[in-house]
């Protein structure tokens, strides 16, 4: 069957998309067999949906929901991929010295980020929440693929790393299917580049900078070229132009500076997600730490 081609003779890209994890995931693929590309992309999107079923704390049957309900009473066994995710998270928390830590659930509640408009919490609420925040309260038991929470009320919220981990798994599926040119993103903030577009040396993505007003569009602050890498952008204006920033420092319980942005390029999307969050939280400390631990990393702050 003849393929439809663009004006320059290249086949039009295959595009697929799906809503998961409260965001839009999209995959753009180039290659000579569009039917095979679409099948691989649909399988990759199914994997992203599967990750949501495992990791969403809002789905009662998810692994994280089961952990939150019972792991403070007894070890809760989880699926091997979920245990692998949590082990990855543990390593990233350690690497970032706690500037990234997904146990921030109690702090999100204290600041009103679990629904409705954020608000200034009662002064006593922050210390109370901080007492239940920290990966030190999480125990992973490799022999049984089980998780134990050492205090009631400890919560693991994967928002800062779950999209990246899902994209990593989707990327593995595409590579195994022989895909050589694709761009994947989750909400445009977590992006994976496989190869490069036809006739180009790399994929090109624009980074946003702070809007000039509540109704203003994001402006471009830099352009990133990347190939067989991942890009993550964390910003303190992601949800609202009003009130406190929705990104919290898990060590102090305070919001990061409003209007700031951090971006990181690394081989793994989960890693770039975690490091961009840590860089947003503490750029002065994290930038040299990232450069030391990942000499090939690229980073931007604004």
CSV table of C-alpha atoms in Angstrom, one decimal:
chain,number,residue,atom,x,y,z
A,1,UNK,CA,0.0,0.0,0.0
A,2,UNK,CA,1.4,3.4,-0.9
A,3,UNK,CA,2.1,5.7,2.1
A,4,UNK,CA,1.1,9.3,2.3
A,5,UNK,CA,4.1,11.6,2.1
A,6,UNK,CA,4.8,15.2,3.0
A,7,UNK,CA,5.9,17.8,0.5
A,8,UNK,CA,9.6,17.0,1.0
A,9,UNK,CA,9.0,13.3,0.3
A,10,UNK,CA,9.1,12.1,3.9
A,11,UNK,CA,6.2,10.0,5.2
A,12,UNK,CA,4.0,11.9,7.5
A,13,UNK,CA,4.6,11.1,11.2
A,14,UNK,CA,2.4,8.7,13.1
A,15,UNK,CA,0.7,10.4,16.1
A,16,UNK,CA,-1.1,8.7,19.0
A,17,UNK,CA,-2.2,10.1,22.3
A,18,UNK,CA,-4.0,9.1,25.5
A,19,UNK,CA,-5.0,10.7,28.7
A,20,UNK,CA,-3.5,9.1,31.8
A,21,UNK,CA,-2.2,10.3,35.2
A,22,UNK,CA,-4.4,13.4,34.8
A,23,UNK,CA,-2.3,14.5,31.8
A,24,UNK,CA,-2.1,14.0,28.0
A,25,UNK,CA,0.6,11.6,26.8
A,26,UNK,CA,1.5,11.8,23.1
A,27,UNK,CA,3.9,9.9,20.9
A,28,UNK,CA,5.1,11.1,17.5
A,29,UNK,CA,6.9,8.5,15.4
A,30,UNK,CA,8.7,8.4,12.1
A,31,UNK,CA,9.5,5.3,10.0
A,32,UNK,CA,8.7,3.4,6.8
A,33,UNK,CA,5.9,1.2,8.2
A,34,UNK,CA,3.2,3.4,9.7
A,35,UNK,CA,0.9,0.4,10.7
A,36,UNK,CA,3.7,-1.2,12.7
A,37,UNK,CA,4.6,2.2,14.3
A,38,UNK,CA,1.0,2.8,15.3
A,39,UNK,CA,0.8,-0.7,16.8
A,40,UNK,CA,4.0,-0.2,18.8
A,41,UNK,CA,2.8,3.2,20.0
A,42,UNK,CA,-0.6,1.9,21.1
A,43,UNK,CA,1.2,-0.8,23.1
A,44,UNK,CA,3.4,1.8,24.7
A,45,UNK,CA,0.3,3.9,25.7
A,46,UNK,CA,-1.2,0.8,27.2
A,47,UNK,CA,1.9,0.4,29.3
A,48,UNK,CA,1.5,4.0,30.5
A,49,UNK,CA,-2.1,3.3,31.5
A,50,UNK,CA,-0.9,0.2,33.3
A,51,UNK,CA,1.5,2.2,35.3
A,52,UNK,CA,-1.3,4.5,36.3
A,53,UNK,CA,-3.3,1.6,37.6
A,54,UNK,CA,-0.2,0.6,39.8
A,55,UNK,CA,0.8,4.1,41.0
A,56,UNK,CA,-2.2,6.3,41.3
A,57,UNK,CA,-2.9,7.0,45.0
A,58,UNK,CA,-6.4,8.0,44.0
A,59,UNK,CA,-7.4,4.5,42.6
A,60,UNK,CA,-8.5,2.3,45.5
A,61,UNK,CA,-7.1,-0.9,43.9
A,62,UNK,CA,-3.7,0.6,43.1
A,63,UNK,CA,-0.5,-0.6,44.7
A,64,UNK,CA,0.1,2.8,46.3
A,65,UNK,CA,-3.5,2.9,47.7
A,66,UNK,CA,-3.0,-0.5,49.3
A,67,UNK,CA,0.3,0.6,50.8
A,68,UNK,CA,-1.3,3.7,52.2
A,69,UNK,CA,-4.1,1.7,53.8
A,70,UNK,CA,-2.2,-1.1,55.4
A,71,UNK,CA,1.6,-0.8,55.2
A,72,UNK,CA,1.9,1.0,58.5
A,73,UNK,CA,0.4,-2.2,60.1
A,74,UNK,CA,2.2,-4.9,58.1
A,75,UNK,CA,4.4,-5.3,55.1
A,76,UNK,CA,2.4,-5.0,51.9
A,77,UNK,CA,3.5,-7.1,48.9
A,78,UNK,CA,3.5,-5.3,45.5
A,79,UNK,CA,4.0,-6.3,41.9
A,80,UNK,CA,7.7,-6.6,40.9
A,81,UNK,CA,7.5,-3.6,38.6
A,82,UNK,CA,6.1,-1.5,41.4
A,83,UNK,CA,8.8,-2.6,43.7
A,84,UNK,CA,11.4,-1.8,41.1
A,85,UNK,CA,9.8,1.7,40.8
A,86,UNK,CA,10.1,2.2,44.6
A,87,UNK,CA,13.7,1.0,44.6
A,88,UNK,CA,14.4,3.6,41.8
A,89,UNK,CA,12.8,6.3,43.9
A,90,UNK,CA,14.8,5.4,47.0
A,91,UNK,CA,18.0,5.8,45.0
A,92,UNK,CA,16.9,9.2,43.6
A,93,UNK,CA,15.9,10.4,47.1
A,94,UNK,CA,19.4,9.5,48.3
A,95,UNK,CA,21.1,11.0,45.3
A,96,UNK,CA,19.4,14.3,45.7
A,97,UNK,CA,19.9,14.3,49.4
A,98,UNK,CA,16.2,14.6,50.0
A,99,UNK,CA,15.5,17.6,47.8
A,100,UNK,CA,13.3,15.2,45.9
A,101,UNK,CA,11.2,13.1,48.1
A,102,UNK,CA,7.7,11.8,47.1
A,103,UNK,CA,6.5,11.3,50.7
A,104,UNK,CA,5.3,14.9,50.6
A,105,UNK,CA,1.6,13.9,50.8
A,106,UNK,CA,1.0,15.3,54.3
A,107,UNK,CA,2.5,18.6,53.3
A,108,UNK,CA,0.4,18.8,50.2
A,109,UNK,CA,-2.7,18.3,52.4
A,110,UNK,CA,-1.4,21.0,54.8
A,111,UNK,CA,-1.2,23.5,52.0
A,112,UNK,CA,-4.5,22.6,50.5
A,113,UNK,CA,-3.1,21.1,47.3
A,114,UNK,CA,-5.4,18.0,47.5
A,115,UNK,CA,-8.4,19.8,46.0
A,116,UNK,CA,-9.7,23.3,46.0
A,117,UNK,CA,-7.6,26.4,46.3
A,118,UNK,CA,-4.3,26.4,48.2
A,119,UNK,CA,-4.2,28.3,51.5
A,120,UNK,CA,-1.7,29.3,54.1
A,121,UNK,CA,-1.7,26.5,56.7
A,122,UNK,CA,-2.0,26.9,60.4
A,123,UNK,CA,1.6,27.3,61.8
A,124,UNK,CA,1.4,24.0,63.7
A,125,UNK,CA,0.3,22.1,60.6
A,126,UNK,CA,3.8,22.2,59.0
A,127,UNK,CA,5.7,20.6,61.8
A,128,UNK,CA,3.0,18.0,62.2
A,129,UNK,CA,3.1,17.2,58.5
A,130,UNK,CA,6.9,17.2,58.4
A,131,UNK,CA,7.0,14.5,61.1
A,132,UNK,CA,5.4,12.1,58.5
A,133,UNK,CA,7.5,13.2,55.5
A,134,UNK,CA,10.8,11.5,54.6
A,135,UNK,CA,11.8,8.4,52.8
A,136,UNK,CA,13.3,7.2,56.2
A,137,UNK,CA,9.8,6.2,57.0
A,138,UNK,CA,9.7,3.7,54.1
A,139,UNK,CA,11.2,0.2,54.2
A,140,UNK,CA,11.5,-2.0,51.2
A,141,UNK,CA,11.9,-5.7,51.7
A,142,UNK,CA,13.5,-7.2,48.5
A,143,UNK,CA,13.0,-10.8,49.5
A,144,UNK,CA,9.2,-10.5,49.5
A,145,UNK,CA,8.8,-7.4,47.2
A,146,UNK,CA,7.0,-5.8,50.2
A,147,UNK,CA,6.7,-2.3,51.5
A,148,UNK,CA,6.4,-1.2,55.1
A,149,UNK,CA,5.6,2.3,56.3
A,150,UNK,CA,7.0,3.0,59.8
A,151,UNK,CA,4.4,5.6,60.7
A,152,UNK,CA,0.7,5.9,60.0
A,153,UNK,CA,-0.1,8.8,57.7
A,154,UNK,CA,3.0,8.4,55.5
A,155,UNK,CA,2.1,8.8,51.8
A,156,UNK,CA,4.0,8.2,48.6
A,157,UNK,CA,2.9,10.5,45.9
A,158,UNK,CA,4.6,9.8,42.5
A,159,UNK,CA,3.6,13.0,40.8
A,160,UNK,CA,7.2,14.2,40.5
A,161,UNK,CA,8.6,11.0,39.0
A,162,UNK,CA,5.7,8.7,37.9
A,163,UNK,CA,5.3,10.2,34.5
A,164,UNK,CA,9.0,9.8,33.8
A,165,UNK,CA,9.0,6.2,34.9
A,166,UNK,CA,6.0,5.5,32.7
A,167,UNK,CA,7.7,7.1,29.8
A,168,UNK,CA,10.8,5.0,30.4
A,169,UNK,CA,8.7,1.8,30.2
A,170,UNK,CA,6.9,3.0,27.1
A,171,UNK,CA,10.3,3.8,25.5
A,172,UNK,CA,11.5,0.3,26.2
A,173,UNK,CA,8.5,-1.1,24.3
A,174,UNK,CA,9.1,1.2,21.3
A,175,UNK,CA,12.8,0.3,21.1
A,176,UNK,CA,12.0,-3.4,21.4
A,177,UNK,CA,9.6,-2.9,18.4
A,178,UNK,CA,12.5,-1.4,16.4
A,179,UNK,CA,11.4,2.2,16.5
A,180,UNK,CA,14.3,4.5,15.6
A,181,UNK,CA,12.7,7.9,15.6
A,182,UNK,CA,10.1,9.1,18.1
A,183,UNK,CA,9.3,11.8,20.6
A,184,UNK,CA,7.2,10.9,23.6
A,185,UNK,CA,5.9,13.4,26.2
A,186,UNK,CA,3.6,13.5,29.2
A,187,UNK,CA,2.0,16.9,29.6
A,188,UNK,CA,4.9,18.4,27.7
A,189,UNK,CA,6.9,18.5,31.0
A,190,UNK,CA,8.5,15.0,30.7
A,191,UNK,CA,9.9,14.3,27.2
A,192,UNK,CA,11.8,11.4,25.7
A,193,UNK,CA,13.6,11.5,22.4
A,194,UNK,CA,14.4,8.3,20.4
A,195,UNK,CA,16.8,9.0,17.6
A,196,UNK,CA,16.0,12.2,15.6
A,197,UNK,CA,13.4,13.3,13.1
A,198,UNK,CA,14.2,12.6,9.4
A,199,UNK,CA,16.9,14.8,8.1
A,200,UNK,CA,17.6,16.4,11.4
A,201,UNK,CA,20.5,15.9,13.9
A,202,UNK,CA,18.2,15.9,17.0
A,203,UNK,CA,14.7,16.7,18.3
A,204,UNK,CA,14.2,20.3,19.3
A,205,UNK,CA,12.1,21.4,22.2
A,206,UNK,CA,11.5,24.9,23.6
A,207,UNK,CA,11.7,25.6,27.3
A,208,UNK,CA,9.1,27.9,28.8
A,209,UNK,CA,9.8,30.9,31.0
A,210,UNK,CA,7.5,32.7,33.5
A,211,UNK,CA,4.3,34.2,32.1
A,212,UNK,CA,4.1,38.0,32.4
A,213,UNK,CA,0.6,37.9,33.9
A,214,UNK,CA,-2.2,35.5,35.1
A,215,UNK,CA,-3.6,35.2,31.6
A,216,UNK,CA,-0.4,35.4,29.6
A,217,UNK,CA,1.0,32.5,27.5
A,218,UNK,CA,4.3,30.9,28.4
A,219,UNK,CA,7.2,32.4,26.6
A,220,UNK,CA,10.3,30.6,25.3
A,221,UNK,CA,13.5,31.0,27.3
A,222,UNK,CA,15.7,28.4,25.6
A,223,UNK,CA,15.7,25.7,22.9
A,224,UNK,CA,17.0,22.2,23.7
A,225,UNK,CA,18.3,19.8,21.1
A,226,UNK,CA,18.4,16.2,22.3
A,227,UNK,CA,18.7,12.7,20.9
A,228,UNK,CA,18.3,9.4,22.7
A,229,UNK,CA,17.9,11.5,25.9
A,230,UNK,CA,15.1,12.7,28.1
A,231,UNK,CA,14.1,16.2,29.2
A,232,UNK,CA,12.1,17.1,32.3
A,233,UNK,CA,10.8,20.6,33.2
A,234,UNK,CA,9.7,21.5,36.7
A,235,UNK,CA,8.1,24.9,37.2
A,236,UNK,CA,6.6,26.8,40.1
A,237,UNK,CA,3.7,28.2,38.0
A,238,UNK,CA,2.4,24.9,36.8
A,239,UNK,CA,-1.1,25.0,38.4
A,240,UNK,CA,-2.0,28.6,39.2
A,241,UNK,CA,-0.7,32.1,39.0
A,242,UNK,CA,-2.2,32.9,42.3
A,243,UNK,CA,-1.3,31.7,45.8
A,244,UNK,CA,1.7,29.6,46.8
A,245,UNK,CA,3.7,27.5,44.4
A,246,UNK,CA,2.6,23.9,44.2
A,247,UNK,CA,6.1,22.5,44.5
A,248,UNK,CA,7.1,22.1,48.2
A,249,UNK,CA,10.6,21.6,49.7
A,250,UNK,CA,10.2,18.2,51.5
A,251,UNK,CA,12.9,19.2,54.0
A,252,UNK,CA,11.2,22.5,55.2
A,253,UNK,CA,7.6,22.2,54.1
A,254,UNK,CA,7.7,25.5,52.4
A,255,UNK,CA,6.8,26.3,48.7
A,256,UNK,CA,9.6,27.0,46.3
A,257,UNK,CA,10.0,30.6,45.0
A,258,UNK,CA,7.1,31.5,42.7
A,259,UNK,CA,7.9,31.9,39.0
A,260,UNK,CA,11.0,29.7,39.0
A,261,UNK,CA,11.8,26.9,36.5
A,262,UNK,CA,14.3,24.1,36.3
A,263,UNK,CA,15.0,21.7,33.5
A,264,UNK,CA,17.3,18.7,33.2
A,265,UNK,CA,18.4,16.4,30.4
A,266,UNK,CA,19.5,12.8,31.4
A,267,UNK,CA,19.3,9.4,29.9
A,268,UNK,CA,16.3,8.3,32.1
A,269,UNK,CA,13.0,10.1,32.2
A,270,UNK,CA,12.5,9.1,35.9
A,271,UNK,CA,15.9,10.5,36.8
A,272,UNK,CA,15.4,13.7,34.9
A,273,UNK,CA,12.0,14.2,36.5
A,274,UNK,CA,13.4,13.7,40.0
A,275,UNK,CA,16.5,15.9,39.4
A,276,UNK,CA,14.5,18.7,37.8
A,277,UNK,CA,12.3,18.8,40.9
A,278,UNK,CA,15.3,18.8,43.2
A,279,UNK,CA,16.9,21.5,41.2
A,280,UNK,CA,13.8,23.6,41.5
A,281,UNK,CA,13.7,23.1,45.2
A,282,UNK,CA,17.4,23.8,45.9
A,283,UNK,CA,19.3,25.0,42.8
A,284,UNK,CA,22.4,26.2,44.7
A,285,UNK,CA,23.1,22.8,46.2
A,286,UNK,CA,21.6,20.5,43.5
A,287,UNK,CA,23.3,22.0,40.5
A,288,UNK,CA,26.9,21.1,41.5
A,289,UNK,CA,25.6,17.8,43.0
A,290,UNK,CA,24.0,16.8,39.7
A,291,UNK,CA,27.1,17.8,37.7
A,292,UNK,CA,29.3,15.6,40.0
A,293,UNK,CA,27.0,12.6,39.9
A,294,UNK,CA,26.0,12.9,36.2
A,295,UNK,CA,28.8,14.6,34.3
A,296,UNK,CA,26.9,14.4,31.0
A,297,UNK,CA,23.8,16.1,32.4
A,298,UNK,CA,22.5,19.4,31.1
A,299,UNK,CA,20.5,21.8,33.2
A,300,UNK,CA,18.7,25.1,33.0
A,301,UNK,CA,17.2,27.3,35.7
A,302,UNK,CA,15.2,30.5,35.5
